[in-house]
GROMACS .gro file of C-alpha atoms in nm:
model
  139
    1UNK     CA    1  17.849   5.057  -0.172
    2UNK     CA    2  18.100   5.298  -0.039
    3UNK     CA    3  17.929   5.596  -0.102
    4UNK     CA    4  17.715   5.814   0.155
    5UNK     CA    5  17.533   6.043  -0.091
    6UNK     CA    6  17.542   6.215  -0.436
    7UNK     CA    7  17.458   6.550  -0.505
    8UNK     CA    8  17.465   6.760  -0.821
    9UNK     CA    9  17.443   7.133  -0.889
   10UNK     CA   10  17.402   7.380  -1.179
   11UNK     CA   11  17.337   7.706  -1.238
   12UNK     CA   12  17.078   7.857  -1.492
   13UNK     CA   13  17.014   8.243  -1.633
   14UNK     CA   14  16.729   8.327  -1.700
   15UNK     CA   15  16.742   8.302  -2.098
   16UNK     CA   16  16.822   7.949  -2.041
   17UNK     CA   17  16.564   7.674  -2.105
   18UNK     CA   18  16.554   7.530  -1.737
   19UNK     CA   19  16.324   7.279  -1.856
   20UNK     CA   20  16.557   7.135  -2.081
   21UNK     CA   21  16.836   7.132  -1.798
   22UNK     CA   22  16.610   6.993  -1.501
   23UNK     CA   23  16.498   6.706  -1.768
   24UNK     CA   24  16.842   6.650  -1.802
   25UNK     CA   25  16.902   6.651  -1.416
   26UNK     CA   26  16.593   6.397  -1.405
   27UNK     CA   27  16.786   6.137  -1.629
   28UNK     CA   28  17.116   6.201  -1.437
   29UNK     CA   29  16.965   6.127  -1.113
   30UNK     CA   30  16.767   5.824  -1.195
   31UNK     CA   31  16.408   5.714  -1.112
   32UNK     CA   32  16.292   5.820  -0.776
   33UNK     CA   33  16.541   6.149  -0.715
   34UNK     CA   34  16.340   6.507  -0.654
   35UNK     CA   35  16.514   6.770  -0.848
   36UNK     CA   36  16.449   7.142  -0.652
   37UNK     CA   37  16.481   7.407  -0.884
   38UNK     CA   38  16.548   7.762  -0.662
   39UNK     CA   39  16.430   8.090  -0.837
   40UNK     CA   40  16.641   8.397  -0.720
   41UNK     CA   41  16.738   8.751  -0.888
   42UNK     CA   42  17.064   8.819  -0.943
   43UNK     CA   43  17.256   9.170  -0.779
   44UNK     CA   44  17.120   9.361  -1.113
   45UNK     CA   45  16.773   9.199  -1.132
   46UNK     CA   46  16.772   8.946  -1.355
   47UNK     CA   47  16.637   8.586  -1.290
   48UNK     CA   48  16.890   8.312  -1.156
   49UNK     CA   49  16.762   7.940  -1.121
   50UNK     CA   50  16.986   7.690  -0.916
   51UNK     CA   51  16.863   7.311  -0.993
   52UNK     CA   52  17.003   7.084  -0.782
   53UNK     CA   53  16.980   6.701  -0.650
   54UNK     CA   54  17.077   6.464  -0.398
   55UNK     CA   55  17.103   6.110  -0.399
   56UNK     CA   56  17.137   5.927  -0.047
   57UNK     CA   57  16.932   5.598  -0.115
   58UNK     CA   58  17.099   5.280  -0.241
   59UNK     CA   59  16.981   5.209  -0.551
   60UNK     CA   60  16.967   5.574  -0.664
   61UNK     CA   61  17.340   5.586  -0.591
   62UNK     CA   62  17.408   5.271  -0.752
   63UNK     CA   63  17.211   5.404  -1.066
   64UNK     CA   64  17.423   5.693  -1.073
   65UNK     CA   65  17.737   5.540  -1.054
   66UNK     CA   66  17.635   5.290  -1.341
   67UNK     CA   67  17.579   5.608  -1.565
   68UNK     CA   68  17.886   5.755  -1.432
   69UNK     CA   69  18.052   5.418  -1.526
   70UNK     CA   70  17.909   5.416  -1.901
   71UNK     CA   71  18.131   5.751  -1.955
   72UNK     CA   72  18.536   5.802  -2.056
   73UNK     CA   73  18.654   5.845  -1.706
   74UNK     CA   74  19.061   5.854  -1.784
   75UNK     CA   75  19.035   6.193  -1.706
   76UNK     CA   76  18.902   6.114  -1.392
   77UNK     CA   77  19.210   5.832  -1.322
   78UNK     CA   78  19.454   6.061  -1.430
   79UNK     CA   79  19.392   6.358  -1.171
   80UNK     CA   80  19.177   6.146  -0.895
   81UNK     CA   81  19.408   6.258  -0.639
   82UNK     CA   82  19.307   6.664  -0.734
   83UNK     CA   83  18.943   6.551  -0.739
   84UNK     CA   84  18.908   6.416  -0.420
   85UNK     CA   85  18.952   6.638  -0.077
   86UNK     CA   86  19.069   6.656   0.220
   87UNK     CA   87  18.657   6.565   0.366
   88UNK     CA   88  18.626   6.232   0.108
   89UNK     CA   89  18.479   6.406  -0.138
   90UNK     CA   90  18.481   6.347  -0.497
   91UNK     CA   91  18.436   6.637  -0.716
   92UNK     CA   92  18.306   6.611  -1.058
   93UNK     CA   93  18.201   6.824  -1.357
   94UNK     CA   94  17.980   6.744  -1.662
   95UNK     CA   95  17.925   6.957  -1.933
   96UNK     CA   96  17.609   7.101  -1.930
   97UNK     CA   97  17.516   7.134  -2.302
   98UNK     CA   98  17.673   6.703  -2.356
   99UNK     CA   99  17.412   6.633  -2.061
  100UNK     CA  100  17.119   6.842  -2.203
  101UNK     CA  101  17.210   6.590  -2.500
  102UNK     CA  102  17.184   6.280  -2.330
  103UNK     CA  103  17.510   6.246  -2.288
  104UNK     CA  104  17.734   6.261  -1.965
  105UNK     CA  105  18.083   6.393  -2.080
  106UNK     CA  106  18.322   6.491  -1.773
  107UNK     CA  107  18.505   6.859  -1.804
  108UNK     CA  108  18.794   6.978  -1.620
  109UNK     CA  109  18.707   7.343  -1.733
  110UNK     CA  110  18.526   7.671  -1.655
  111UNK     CA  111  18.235   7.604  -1.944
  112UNK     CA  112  17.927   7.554  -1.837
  113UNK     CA  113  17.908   7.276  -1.654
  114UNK     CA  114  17.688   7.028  -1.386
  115UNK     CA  115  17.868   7.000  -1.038
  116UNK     CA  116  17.877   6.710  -0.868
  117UNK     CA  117  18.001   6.583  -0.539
  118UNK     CA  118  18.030   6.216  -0.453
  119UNK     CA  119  18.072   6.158  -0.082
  120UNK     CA  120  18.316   5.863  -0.007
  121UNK     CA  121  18.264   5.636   0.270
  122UNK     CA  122  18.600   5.598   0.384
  123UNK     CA  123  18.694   5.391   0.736
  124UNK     CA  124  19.038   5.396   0.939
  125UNK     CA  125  19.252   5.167   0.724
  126UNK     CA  126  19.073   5.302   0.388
  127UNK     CA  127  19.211   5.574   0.155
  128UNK     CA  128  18.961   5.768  -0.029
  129UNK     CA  129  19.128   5.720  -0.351
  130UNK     CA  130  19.130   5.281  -0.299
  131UNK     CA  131  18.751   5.325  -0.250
  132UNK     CA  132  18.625   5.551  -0.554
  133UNK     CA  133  18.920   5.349  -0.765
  134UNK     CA  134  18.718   4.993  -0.629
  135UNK     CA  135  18.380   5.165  -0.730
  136UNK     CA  136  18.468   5.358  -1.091
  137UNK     CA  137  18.724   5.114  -1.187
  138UNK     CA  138  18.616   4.744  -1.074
  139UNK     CA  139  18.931   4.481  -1.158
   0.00000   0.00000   0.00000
């Protein structure tokens, strides 16, 4: 697999049911990932919770991308070249309220959303963009 690691981020208020969110981080992540929830304050006081996972084994990686590959990805295709920087990385964004549905619906917007960040193993000869297109989009 040409992937070094998977990681996914969100950001929770505290009227927000984190429960809800890291159960939907759980099924995102796959079987044996550890999802870290960090509770913080805000500048005014109020409670902040950043959940957050990252996926370096094999088959947790390979999990992931399988769910990734279950989803509409043209919008990924269509602006790959935007989503990917100049360090091999992917970057993705799932709405947050789809995901605490059970689904996985990629956004290109400011809603709420899950971040995620797909690091692309990429070798002298390789372009980032040939490797994610040989992984999402398999001929």
């Amino acid at each position: 697999m040409g992937i070094h690691h998977v990681s996914c981020r969100v950001t929770a208020s505290g009227v927000d049911d984190t429960r809800s969110i890291t159960d939907s981080l759980e099924w995102l992540a796959g079987d044996d990932a550890e999802i870290i929830v960090d509770k913080s304050t805000s500048y005014h006081g109020s409670k902040v919770y950043l959940m957050y996972f990252k996926l370096t084994k094999n088959k947790t990686v390979k999990q992931f991308i399988n769910r990734l590959n279950e989803v509409d990805t043209s919008l990924i295709s269509q602006t790959l070249s935007e989503k990917i920087d100049e360090n091999n990385t992917l970057h993705l964004r799932f709405c947050l309220d789809s995901l605490i549905g059970g689904q996985l619906l990629i956004i290109n917007s400011t809603q709420k959303s899950v971040k995620c960040n797909i690091k692309i193993e990429v070798y002298p000869g390789m372009t980032a963009e040939g490797e994610i297109n040989k992984i999402l989009f398999p001929a």
